[in-house]
Short mmCIF file of C-alpha atoms and ligand atoms in Angstrom, two decimals:
data_model
loop_
_atom_site.label_atom_id
_atom_site.label_comp_id
_atom_site.label_asym_id
_atom_site.label_seq_id
_atom_site.Cartn_x
_atom_site.Cartn_y
_atom_site.Cartn_z
CA MET A 753 0.00 0.00 0.00
CA ASP A 754 1.52 3.32 -0.92
CA ARG A 755 0.84 6.46 0.99
CA ARG A 756 -1.90 7.72 -1.32
CA GLN A 757 -3.86 4.48 -1.13
CA PHE A 758 -3.38 4.59 2.58
CA VAL A 759 -4.80 8.10 2.85
CA ASN A 760 -7.77 7.04 0.73
CA GLN A 761 -8.44 4.21 3.06
CA LEU A 762 -8.25 6.55 6.02
CA GLY A 763 -10.90 8.72 4.42
CA GLN A 764 -13.33 5.83 4.62
CA GLY A 765 -12.44 4.83 8.15
CA SER A 766 -14.88 5.78 10.88
CA LEU A 767 -12.13 6.11 13.46
CA GLY A 768 -10.22 8.50 11.25
CA ALA A 769 -13.33 10.66 11.00
CA LEU A 770 -13.81 10.44 14.74
CA ILE A 771 -10.33 11.57 15.64
CA GLY A 772 -10.17 14.26 13.01
CA LEU A 773 -7.64 15.04 10.37
CA LYS A 774 -5.30 16.87 12.68
CA ALA A 775 -4.81 13.77 14.71
CA MET A 776 -3.97 11.55 11.78
CA ARG A 777 -0.53 10.25 11.49
CA LEU A 778 0.47 8.93 8.16
CA TRP A 779 2.43 5.78 7.77
CA ALA A 780 4.41 4.58 4.85
CA GLN A 781 4.38 0.84 4.92
CA THR A 782 7.57 -0.45 3.47
CA SER A 783 9.10 -3.87 3.73
CA GLY A 784 6.95 -4.85 6.69
CA HIS A 785 8.36 -2.07 8.79
CA GLU A 786 6.57 1.16 9.37
CA LEU A 787 7.99 4.59 9.10
CA PRO A 788 6.94 7.32 11.46
CA VAL A 789 6.39 9.98 8.80
CA ASP A 790 4.87 12.35 11.29
CA CYS A 791 4.65 11.36 14.91
CA SER A 792 3.53 14.74 16.15
CA PRO A 793 1.10 14.50 19.06
CA PRO A 794 -2.56 14.07 18.27
CA ALA A 795 -5.00 16.79 19.28
CA PRO A 796 -8.32 15.11 19.86
CA GLY A 797 -9.67 17.75 22.24
CA THR A 798 -9.53 18.06 25.97
CA ALA A 799 -8.33 15.02 27.84
CA LYS A 800 -10.43 13.81 30.76
CA HIS A 801 -8.94 12.24 33.86
CA ILE A 802 -8.40 8.52 33.45
CA SER A 803 -10.77 6.38 35.47
CA PHE A 804 -8.86 3.84 37.49
CA ASN A 805 -10.67 0.57 38.09
CA THR A 806 -10.00 0.27 41.80
CA SER A 807 -12.11 -2.87 42.14
CA LEU A 808 -9.64 -4.95 40.15
CA ALA A 809 -7.33 -7.33 41.99
CA ILE A 810 -3.79 -6.12 42.79
CA LEU A 811 -1.66 -8.63 40.89
CA PRO A 812 2.05 -9.13 40.36
CA ARG A 813 4.08 -8.17 37.34
CA LYS A 814 6.59 -11.01 37.11
CA SER A 815 10.01 -11.56 35.65
CA ALA A 816 9.75 -12.88 32.09
CA TRP A 817 11.59 -15.95 33.43
CA ASP A 818 8.91 -16.61 36.06
CA LEU A 819 5.84 -16.82 33.83
CA SER A 820 3.77 -19.99 33.83
CA ASN A 821 3.02 -21.57 30.46
CA GLY A 822 -0.44 -20.05 30.66
CA GLU A 823 1.00 -16.60 31.31
CA ILE A 824 3.38 -16.96 28.37
CA THR A 825 0.51 -17.86 26.07
CA ARG A 826 -1.49 -14.95 27.42
CA LEU A 827 1.36 -12.48 26.81
CA GLN A 828 1.70 -13.78 23.29
CA SER A 829 -2.05 -13.59 22.59
CA ALA A 830 -2.26 -10.06 23.93
CA TYR A 831 0.52 -8.76 21.67
CA GLN A 832 -0.90 -10.73 18.75
CA ALA A 833 -4.27 -9.05 19.31
CA MET A 834 -2.59 -5.64 19.45
CA ARG A 835 -0.70 -6.31 16.23
CA ASP A 836 -3.86 -7.64 14.56
CA LEU A 837 -5.68 -4.43 15.41
CA SER A 838 -3.17 -2.39 13.38
CA THR A 839 -3.83 -4.33 10.18
CA PRO A 840 -7.41 -3.34 9.34
CA ASN A 841 -7.22 -0.08 11.25
CA PRO A 842 -3.73 1.44 11.23
CA ASN A 843 -5.03 4.53 13.00
CA ASP A 844 -6.63 2.75 15.94
CA PRO A 845 -4.71 4.27 18.87
CA ARG A 846 -4.79 0.92 20.67
CA GLY A 847 -3.11 -0.92 17.79
CA TRP A 848 0.54 -1.90 17.79
CA MET A 849 2.00 0.80 15.55
CA GLN A 850 0.08 3.59 17.24
CA GLN A 851 1.12 2.29 20.66
CA ALA A 852 4.74 2.45 19.56
CA ASN A 853 4.09 5.88 18.13
CA VAL A 854 3.00 7.20 21.54
CA HIS A 855 6.63 6.87 22.52
CA CYS A 856 7.76 8.59 19.33
CA PHE A 857 5.62 11.67 19.85
CA ASN A 858 6.82 12.02 23.42
CA CYS A 859 10.52 11.91 22.67
CA SER A 860 10.93 14.98 20.48
CA GLY A 861 11.56 12.63 17.61
CA GLY A 862 8.29 13.90 16.27
CA TYR A 863 8.51 16.35 13.48
CA ASP A 864 7.85 19.38 15.62
CA PRO A 865 10.89 20.08 17.78
CA SER A 866 8.69 21.81 20.33
CA ASN A 867 7.15 18.43 21.14
CA VAL A 868 7.34 17.16 24.66
CA GLU A 869 10.52 15.41 25.66
CA ILE A 870 10.07 12.91 28.45
CA HIS A 871 13.71 11.80 28.38
CA GLY A 872 16.69 13.57 29.91
CA GLY A 873 15.01 14.70 33.12
CA TRP A 874 12.47 14.15 35.87
CA TRP A 875 9.56 13.10 33.62
CA PHE A 876 11.45 9.96 32.63
CA MET A 877 10.33 7.73 35.52
CA PRO A 878 6.67 8.76 35.90
CA TRP A 879 5.90 9.11 32.18
CA HIS A 880 7.09 5.59 31.39
CA ARG A 881 5.12 4.24 34.38
CA CYS A 882 1.94 5.83 33.00
CA TYR A 883 2.69 4.56 29.50
CA LEU A 884 3.17 1.00 30.78
CA HIS A 885 -0.14 1.23 32.63
CA VAL A 886 -2.28 2.24 29.65
CA HIS A 887 -0.39 -0.25 27.47
CA GLU A 888 -1.17 -3.02 30.01
CA ARG A 889 -4.85 -2.06 30.19
CA ILE A 890 -5.16 -2.06 26.40
CA LEU A 891 -3.50 -5.48 26.11
CA GLY A 892 -5.76 -6.86 28.85
CA LYS A 893 -8.90 -5.50 27.24
CA LEU A 894 -7.96 -6.84 23.80
CA ILE A 895 -7.92 -10.39 25.20
CA GLY A 896 -10.80 -9.76 27.59
CA ASP A 897 -8.63 -10.45 30.63
CA PRO A 898 -8.51 -7.76 33.36
CA THR A 899 -5.97 -9.88 35.28
CA PHE A 900 -3.37 -9.42 32.53
CA ARG A 901 -0.13 -7.87 33.79
CA LEU A 902 3.11 -7.08 31.95
CA ALA A 903 6.33 -9.05 32.42
CA TYR A 904 9.67 -7.43 33.24
CA TRP A 905 13.19 -8.12 31.98
CA ASP A 906 15.41 -8.21 35.08
CA TRP A 907 18.75 -7.69 33.34
CA ASP A 908 20.18 -6.87 36.78
CA THR A 909 19.79 -10.54 37.79
CA TYR A 910 23.29 -10.88 36.49
CA PRO A 911 24.34 -12.61 34.33
CA SER A 912 21.59 -15.24 34.14
CA HIS A 913 18.90 -12.79 33.01
CA ALA A 914 21.17 -10.37 31.15
CA SER A 915 20.07 -11.68 27.75
CA VAL A 916 16.85 -10.97 25.87
CA PRO A 917 14.22 -13.04 27.74
CA PRO A 918 13.58 -16.34 25.89
CA VAL A 919 9.87 -15.60 25.41
CA PHE A 920 10.81 -12.47 23.44
CA ILE A 921 13.00 -14.64 21.21
CA SER A 922 10.70 -17.59 20.61
CA GLN A 923 7.14 -16.24 20.56
CA ALA A 924 6.36 -14.62 17.21
CA PRO A 925 4.34 -11.58 18.37
CA LEU A 926 7.08 -10.76 20.89
CA VAL A 927 9.90 -10.85 18.36
CA ASP A 928 11.18 -7.86 16.42
CA GLN A 929 13.11 -8.52 13.23
CA TYR A 930 14.82 -5.16 13.69
CA ARG A 931 16.57 -6.22 16.88
CA GLY A 932 20.25 -7.11 16.83
CA ALA A 933 20.59 -8.99 20.15
CA GLN A 934 20.34 -12.76 19.76
CA ALA A 935 19.50 -15.39 22.37
CA SER A 936 23.15 -16.03 23.20
CA ASP A 937 24.25 -12.40 23.62
CA VAL A 938 24.83 -11.19 27.18
CA ILE A 939 24.75 -7.55 28.30
CA PRO A 940 28.27 -6.55 29.43
CA ALA A 941 28.77 -6.34 33.20
CA GLU A 942 29.68 -2.64 32.94
CA ILE A 943 26.02 -1.98 32.10
CA THR A 944 23.79 -4.20 34.25
CA GLY A 945 26.26 -6.14 36.40
CA PRO A 946 26.31 -5.76 40.19
CA ASP A 947 29.05 -3.10 40.31
CA ASN A 948 27.27 -0.57 38.13
CA MET A 949 23.84 -1.43 39.53
CA GLY A 950 25.24 -1.03 43.05
CA VAL A 951 26.38 2.51 42.21
CA VAL A 952 23.09 3.42 40.52
CA MET A 953 20.82 1.96 43.20
CA GLY A 954 23.00 3.44 45.96
CA THR A 955 22.50 6.96 44.60
CA GLN A 956 20.73 8.98 47.28
CA GLY A 957 19.75 12.32 45.76
CA THR A 958 16.42 12.54 43.95
CA ALA A 959 17.79 14.38 40.91
CA ALA A 960 20.89 12.18 40.88
CA PHE A 961 18.73 9.07 40.60
CA MET A 962 15.73 10.14 38.54
CA GLY A 963 16.83 13.31 36.77
CA GLY A 964 16.24 17.01 37.32
CA ASP A 965 14.07 19.77 35.95
CA PRO A 966 14.06 19.22 32.17
CA ALA A 967 15.17 22.85 31.72
CA GLN A 968 18.51 21.70 33.15
CA GLY A 969 18.77 18.78 30.71
CA LEU A 970 19.82 16.58 33.59
CA ALA A 971 19.18 12.85 33.25
CA GLY A 972 19.35 10.65 36.35
CA ALA A 973 21.68 7.72 36.97
CA MET A 974 19.04 5.13 36.05
CA GLU A 975 18.34 6.76 32.70
CA GLN A 976 22.04 7.27 31.90
CA ASP A 977 23.11 3.69 32.49
CA PRO A 978 21.59 1.01 32.52
CA HIS A 979 18.63 2.47 30.58
CA GLY A 980 20.33 4.00 27.54
CA PRO A 981 23.05 1.42 27.01
CA VAL A 982 20.50 -1.44 27.28
CA HIS A 983 18.58 0.22 24.43
CA LEU A 984 21.72 0.46 22.32
CA TRP A 985 22.83 -3.06 23.20
CA THR A 986 19.45 -4.61 22.35
CA ALA A 987 19.59 -2.92 18.97
CA GLU A 988 23.19 -3.83 18.26
CA PRO A 989 25.24 -5.76 20.82
CA ASN A 990 28.39 -5.62 18.76
CA PRO A 991 28.67 -2.16 17.23
CA GLY A 992 31.72 -0.84 15.47
CA VAL A 993 31.98 -3.91 13.26
CA GLY A 994 29.73 -3.11 10.32
CA THR A 995 28.50 0.24 9.14
CA GLU A 996 24.95 -0.01 10.43
CA PRO A 997 23.11 3.24 10.93
CA PRO A 998 21.51 3.59 14.35
CA GLY A 999 18.01 2.91 13.03
CA CYS A 1000 15.96 1.76 10.08
CA PHE A 1001 15.22 5.30 8.94
CA TRP A 1002 18.58 6.87 9.52
CA PRO A 1003 20.33 8.77 8.06
CA THR A 1004 17.94 11.11 6.35
CA SER A 1005 18.24 11.96 2.69
CA PRO A 1006 19.56 15.39 1.69
CA ASN A 1007 16.03 16.81 1.49
CA GLY A 1008 15.41 15.82 5.10
CA GLN A 1009 13.12 12.86 4.44
CA PRO A 1010 13.78 9.70 6.43
CA VAL A 1011 15.04 6.88 4.24
CA ASP A 1012 14.04 3.27 4.81
CA GLN A 1013 17.27 1.30 5.28
CA SER A 1014 15.64 -2.01 6.12
CA GLN A 1015 16.32 -3.62 2.74
CA THR A 1016 19.96 -2.70 2.51
CA VAL A 1017 21.51 -2.74 5.98
CA GLY A 1018 20.78 -4.16 9.37
CA CYS A 1019 18.74 -1.65 11.27
CA LEU A 1020 17.67 -1.35 14.74
CA ASP A 1021 14.48 -0.34 16.50
CA MET A 1022 15.62 -0.17 20.13
CA GLY A 1023 18.61 2.03 19.26
CA VAL A 1024 16.44 5.00 18.30
CA LEU A 1025 13.82 6.43 20.67
CA ALA A 1026 11.37 7.12 17.81
CA THR A 1027 11.22 3.41 16.91
CA ALA A 1028 12.23 1.78 20.23
CA ALA A 1029 8.68 0.86 21.21
CA GLN A 1030 8.28 -1.08 17.94
CA ASP A 1031 10.19 -3.82 19.75
CA PRO A 1032 7.93 -5.55 22.33
CA VAL A 1033 10.93 -6.09 24.61
CA PHE A 1034 10.89 -2.30 25.13
CA PHE A 1035 7.95 -2.76 27.51
CA ALA A 1036 9.75 -5.49 29.49
CA HIS A 1037 12.88 -3.30 29.67
CA HIS A 1038 10.88 -0.37 31.01
CA SER A 1039 8.92 -2.55 33.43
CA ASN A 1040 12.26 -3.44 35.03
CA ILE A 1041 13.24 0.22 35.30
CA ASP A 1042 9.84 0.86 36.84
CA ARG A 1043 10.38 -1.99 39.32
CA LEU A 1044 13.84 -0.69 40.26
CA TRP A 1045 12.36 2.77 40.87
CA ASP A 1046 10.18 1.16 43.58
CA VAL A 1047 13.22 -0.64 45.00
CA TRP A 1048 15.19 2.63 45.09
CA VAL A 1049 12.43 4.54 46.91
CA GLN A 1050 12.62 1.87 49.65
CA THR A 1051 16.42 1.78 49.84
CA PRO A 1052 17.91 3.22 53.07
CA GLY A 1053 19.41 6.64 52.37
CA SER A 1054 17.32 7.26 49.26
CA GLN A 1055 15.81 10.74 49.31
CA GLY A 1056 12.75 9.41 47.51
CA ASN A 1057 10.46 11.09 45.01
CA TYR A 1058 10.10 14.81 44.40
CA LYS A 1059 7.49 16.55 46.51
CA ASN A 1060 7.02 19.75 44.53
CA ALA A 1061 3.59 20.48 43.09
CA ALA A 1062 4.89 21.16 39.58
CA TRP A 1063 6.09 17.58 39.41
CA LEU A 1064 3.23 15.93 41.29
CA ASN A 1065 0.42 17.68 39.42
CA HIS A 1066 1.91 17.34 35.96
CA ARG A 1067 -0.40 15.62 33.47
CA PHE A 1068 0.52 13.18 30.75
CA ASN A 1069 -1.94 12.40 27.95
CA PHE A 1070 -2.65 8.94 26.55
CA TYR A 1071 -5.33 6.92 24.81
CA ASP A 1072 -6.90 4.47 27.23
CA GLU A 1073 -8.18 0.96 26.49
CA ASN A 1074 -11.41 2.40 25.05
CA GLY A 1075 -9.55 4.72 22.69
CA ASP A 1076 -10.49 7.73 24.84
CA TRP A 1077 -8.01 10.59 25.26
CA VAL A 1078 -7.21 10.80 28.97
CA TYR A 1079 -4.67 12.31 31.32
CA ILE A 1080 -2.83 10.81 34.27
CA THR A 1081 -1.01 12.92 36.87
CA VAL A 1082 2.32 12.00 38.39
CA ALA A 1083 0.70 11.90 41.84
CA ASP A 1084 -1.76 9.31 40.51
CA VAL A 1085 0.99 6.73 40.12
CA LEU A 1086 3.33 7.18 43.10
CA ALA A 1087 3.89 5.07 46.18
CA GLN A 1088 0.68 3.49 47.44
CA GLN A 1089 -1.25 4.85 44.44
CA GLU A 1090 0.69 2.41 42.31
CA GLN A 1091 -1.27 -0.38 43.93
CA ASN A 1092 -4.46 1.58 44.57
CA ASN A 1093 -4.82 2.92 41.05
CA LEU A 1094 -2.65 0.83 38.76
CA ARG A 1095 -3.43 -2.48 40.48
CA TYR A 1096 -0.06 -4.17 40.32
CA THR A 1097 2.95 -4.94 42.47
CA TYR A 1098 6.31 -6.25 41.38
CA GLN A 1099 7.04 -9.83 42.32
CA PRO A 1100 10.82 -10.05 42.87
CA PRO A 1101 12.64 -12.40 40.49
CA GLN A 1102 12.04 -15.95 41.76
CA SER A 1103 14.64 -17.95 39.94
CA ALA A 1104 17.69 -15.93 40.91
CA THR A 1105 18.81 -13.44 43.49
CA ALA A 1106 18.35 -9.88 42.31
CA LEU A 1107 21.56 -8.35 43.54
CA THR A 1108 20.42 -4.76 43.38
CA ALA A 1109 17.30 -5.44 45.35
CA THR A 1110 19.22 -6.73 48.32
CA LYS A 1111 22.14 -4.32 48.38
CA PRO A 1112 21.20 -1.40 50.61
CA GLY A 1113 22.83 1.95 50.05
CA PRO A 1114 25.19 3.23 52.75
CA VAL A 1115 23.32 4.71 55.68
CA GLN A 1116 24.20 8.26 56.65
CA ALA A 1117 26.38 7.87 59.72
CA LYS A 1118 26.52 11.48 60.78
CA GLN A 1119 25.17 14.81 59.77
CA GLY A 1120 28.20 16.90 59.04
CA LYS A 1121 28.79 20.60 58.98
CA ALA A 1122 30.45 20.89 55.61
CA ARG A 1123 31.80 24.36 55.03
CA ALA A 1124 30.46 26.55 52.30
CA VAL A 1125 32.76 26.51 49.30
CA LYS A 1126 32.94 27.97 45.85
CA PRO A 1127 32.58 25.40 43.11
CA LEU A 1128 35.91 23.93 42.08
CA VAL A 1129 36.20 24.45 38.36
CA VAL A 1130 38.27 21.77 36.67
CA THR A 1131 37.93 23.12 33.18
CA SER A 1132 35.87 25.78 31.51
CA GLY A 1133 36.29 27.52 28.21
CA THR A 1134 34.44 30.05 26.14
CA LYS A 1135 34.36 27.53 23.30
CA PRO A 1136 33.10 23.96 23.62
CA THR A 1137 35.78 21.35 24.30
CA ALA A 1138 35.76 18.18 22.18
CA VAL A 1139 35.84 14.90 24.10
CA GLY A 1140 37.18 12.80 21.23
CA THR A 1141 37.15 9.02 20.99
CA LYS A 1142 39.97 8.29 23.48
CA PRO A 1143 40.09 8.93 27.24
CA HIS A 1144 40.00 12.68 27.88
CA VAL A 1145 41.73 13.95 31.05
CA ARG A 1146 41.41 17.28 32.86
CA SER A 1147 42.66 18.28 36.29
CA ALA A 1148 42.67 21.13 38.81
CA ALA A 1149 44.20 21.81 42.22
CA VAL A 1150 41.90 21.06 45.17
CA PRO A 1151 41.78 23.78 47.86
CA LEU A 1152 42.09 22.63 51.46
CA VAL A 1153 38.52 23.53 52.37
CA HIS A 1154 37.24 21.14 49.70
CA ARG A 1155 39.47 18.39 51.01
CA GLN A 1156 38.10 18.89 54.52
CA ASN A 1157 34.54 18.65 53.24
CA LEU A 1158 35.39 15.55 51.21
CA LYS A 1159 36.81 13.92 54.36
CA LEU A 1160 33.53 14.50 56.07
CA LEU A 1161 31.66 12.88 53.20
CA ALA A 1162 34.14 10.00 53.23
CA SER A 1163 33.33 9.32 56.87
CA GLY A 1164 29.61 9.08 56.19
CA GLY A 1165 28.54 12.73 56.14
CA PRO A 1166 25.72 13.89 53.89
CA ARG A 1167 26.08 13.28 50.17
CA GLN A 1168 26.66 16.87 49.25
CA TYR A 1169 29.30 16.70 46.57
CA VAL A 1170 28.43 16.56 42.90
CA LEU A 1171 30.73 16.40 39.88
CA HIS A 1172 29.16 18.36 37.03
CA ILE A 1173 29.80 18.26 33.32
CA ASP A 1174 27.79 21.02 31.71
CA GLY A 1175 26.81 21.76 28.15
CA LEU A 1176 27.32 18.26 26.74
CA THR A 1177 26.32 18.63 23.11
CA LEU A 1178 25.83 16.06 20.37
CA PRO A 1179 24.47 16.29 16.83
CA PRO A 1180 20.97 14.76 16.62
CA ASN A 1181 22.15 11.59 14.85
CA GLU A 1182 24.82 10.54 17.32
CA ASN A 1183 24.67 8.24 20.35
CA ALA A 1184 27.13 8.45 23.21
CA ILE A 1185 28.26 6.43 26.19
CA VAL A 1186 30.95 8.05 28.36
CA LYS A 1187 32.17 6.60 31.65
CA VAL A 1188 33.52 9.17 34.09
CA PHE A 1189 36.32 8.55 36.60
CA VAL A 1190 38.07 10.78 39.14
CA ASP A 1191 41.57 10.43 40.54
CA GLU A 1192 42.35 7.83 37.88
CA PRO A 1193 44.33 9.74 35.21
CA ASN A 1194 45.03 6.57 33.24
CA ALA A 1195 41.45 5.33 33.26
CA ASN A 1196 40.57 3.58 30.01
CA ARG A 1197 37.82 1.47 28.53
CA ASP A 1198 38.87 -1.54 30.65
CA THR A 1199 39.04 0.27 34.00
CA PRO A 1200 36.70 -1.55 36.37
CA ILE A 1201 33.89 0.13 38.27
CA GLY A 1202 35.36 0.92 41.68
CA PRO A 1203 35.78 3.90 44.01
CA SER A 1204 37.18 6.07 41.20
CA PHE A 1205 34.09 5.58 39.00
CA VAL A 1206 31.48 8.32 39.37
CA GLY A 1207 28.94 7.49 36.68
CA THR A 1208 28.03 7.31 33.02
CA PHE A 1209 26.72 9.89 30.57
CA SER A 1210 24.66 8.44 27.72
CA VAL A 1211 22.42 9.55 24.88
CA VAL A 1212 20.20 7.41 22.66
CA VAL A 1213 19.30 9.27 19.47
CA SER A 1214 15.70 10.46 19.24
CA GLY A 1215 14.98 9.84 15.59
CA SER A 1216 15.41 10.94 12.04
CA GLN A 1217 13.06 13.87 12.40
CA HIS A 1218 14.80 15.26 15.43
CA LYS A 1219 16.95 17.96 13.87
CA HIS A 1220 18.27 20.01 16.74
CA ALA A 1221 21.40 19.20 18.73
CA THR A 1222 21.04 17.20 21.94
CA VAL A 1223 22.22 19.34 24.85
CA ARG A 1224 22.51 17.85 28.33
CA ASN A 1225 24.23 18.44 31.62
CA ALA A 1226 25.54 15.62 33.76
CA ALA A 1227 25.75 15.63 37.57
CA PHE A 1228 27.26 12.71 39.46
CA GLU A 1229 26.75 12.36 43.20
CA LEU A 1230 30.05 11.44 44.87
CA ARG A 1231 29.98 8.34 47.07
CA PRO A 1232 31.91 8.13 50.38
CA GLU A 1233 34.50 5.78 48.87
CA THR A 1234 35.11 8.25 46.05
CA ALA A 1235 35.37 11.17 48.46
CA ALA A 1236 37.93 9.17 50.47
CA LEU A 1237 40.12 8.96 47.38
CA LEU A 1238 39.78 12.65 46.60
CA ALA A 1239 40.31 13.88 50.15
CA GLN A 1240 43.89 12.61 49.98
CA GLN A 1241 44.77 14.40 46.74
CA LYS A 1242 45.86 17.95 46.09
CA THR A 1243 44.78 17.56 42.48
CA LEU A 1244 41.39 16.54 41.19
CA THR A 1245 41.67 14.59 37.94
CA VAL A 1246 38.59 13.86 35.85
CA THR A 1247 38.79 11.29 33.04
CA LEU A 1248 36.03 10.90 30.45
CA VAL A 1249 36.12 7.50 28.72
CA PRO A 1250 33.99 7.20 25.56
CA ARG A 1251 33.03 3.65 24.65
CA LEU A 1252 30.59 1.55 22.69
CA VAL A 1253 28.31 -0.98 24.43
CA ASN A 1254 30.80 -3.77 23.69
CA GLY A 1255 33.69 -1.81 25.21
CA LYS A 1256 35.23 -0.81 21.88
CA GLU A 1257 36.47 2.64 20.98
CA PRO A 1258 33.78 4.65 19.15
CA PRO A 1259 34.64 5.15 15.47
CA LYS A 1260 33.93 8.85 15.89
CA SER A 1261 32.66 11.32 18.45
CA SER A 1262 31.31 14.83 17.99
CA LEU A 1263 30.60 15.18 21.71
CA THR A 1264 31.63 18.50 23.26
CA TYR A 1265 31.14 20.06 26.69
CA ARG A 1266 31.49 23.51 28.25
CA ARG A 1267 32.57 23.06 31.81
CA ILE A 1268 33.59 20.47 34.41
CA TYR A 1269 33.28 21.42 38.07
CA LEU A 1270 32.83 20.02 41.53
CA SER A 1271 30.31 21.66 43.83
CA ARG A 1272 28.32 21.12 46.95
CA ARG A 1273 24.73 20.32 46.16
CU1 C2O B 2138 11.36 6.37 26.50
CU2 C2O B 2138 13.65 3.62 27.06
O1 C2O B 2138 12.88 5.20 26.38
#
């Protein structure tokens, strides 16, 4: 079906008429894969508040490894039903392609750059929780089963569950032909192994874990790594070998139109936010992030969720299981409301010990009186500094007052020190993974995650219609063991280590930054 035939068909569709022309998103169907020609948000009028069905049973979302045969069949039937809905009615908002497109029009990959961006900041956690909820309700309704719950991919049960879950490899509706990871591939330990997950789950500050005000472009530790690198790994576990573009519709042609690459090169849904939700394993990946958010809130030392009204009262719009345009607030889905309204809990992985779930963060031993200090600027220029593809080292002398404060943190004082990298800028078609170390001038791509590791900066490209540069700031909360290292040094050394998911050197990097500095929170 070419685009004109498709538009003709839309003209006859009752749903198309119902939603209105403005809301229509056109799809070119090529080679079995669908191209988001325009994933700008729909505008079907004023959204009403979602009605939660609080009489439903509260049931567990389980690890994809813990499903009974019946639950596997049910998961498969639900996704089959959702895919089937897209065939006669590509514009049904509950159908597979439109469900995937919800993610596209929320990740500024849509054609209007002023679109909402729910990545790179504090909307990341709650938006994806809401998305999973409506997705789950739609799947349940399509198979007439209100007890249907999603499954999660606990890649942090390491390494036994650090591969694509078998049901997403063997059950047709759960497979995506534009996924690079095969059954035998294992996510590298640097991404979801216990050392990195220990650092991420031990983060105490709210912004440090879940991201800050989107105006600051500050993604949290969970979004930076594991989230982003798991996307890139699922798409292509062994990058740097071929010349694959990061997605099926990348790069764009000279006139700015996305080009379908699916016939000529391997291409990759999960590696691009605009197409990521065209791989069913996306929803299992995000269910695990959602589960770990709950674990983090309960972890000793965690400062928990934001309490400001701007965050709590924010509304996200979705289509519900009846195709109605509804909104959900952040406060609707937090803490006890998760059970009250969304009607699920997370059953911990049964077949293996989830390391991150049992590793409590360090408890604050004493409340210190850290002295006020000026930020310690490691490097700052009027022009952006290029990171390059090899380890990039910068250093600055550490004044005594900083060392005294760092000693306090090292002995269990409040987590007040943050290493900032501001103005990180990438062209819209480039991914990045950069590990950051302090007091380790010779850090390289093989340096293990230990006291000198402070965190990872990552970006997953938005999509072929996202034309503006990606600009982010990074802020890494220093842990006591890291402060102990720094307190002994008169020089603060910061090493940025660019890498691919498989640990190789990136073939190129256009990443630049403006400023590196250490400050009290
Ligand atoms: Cu909305 Cu995993 O991306």
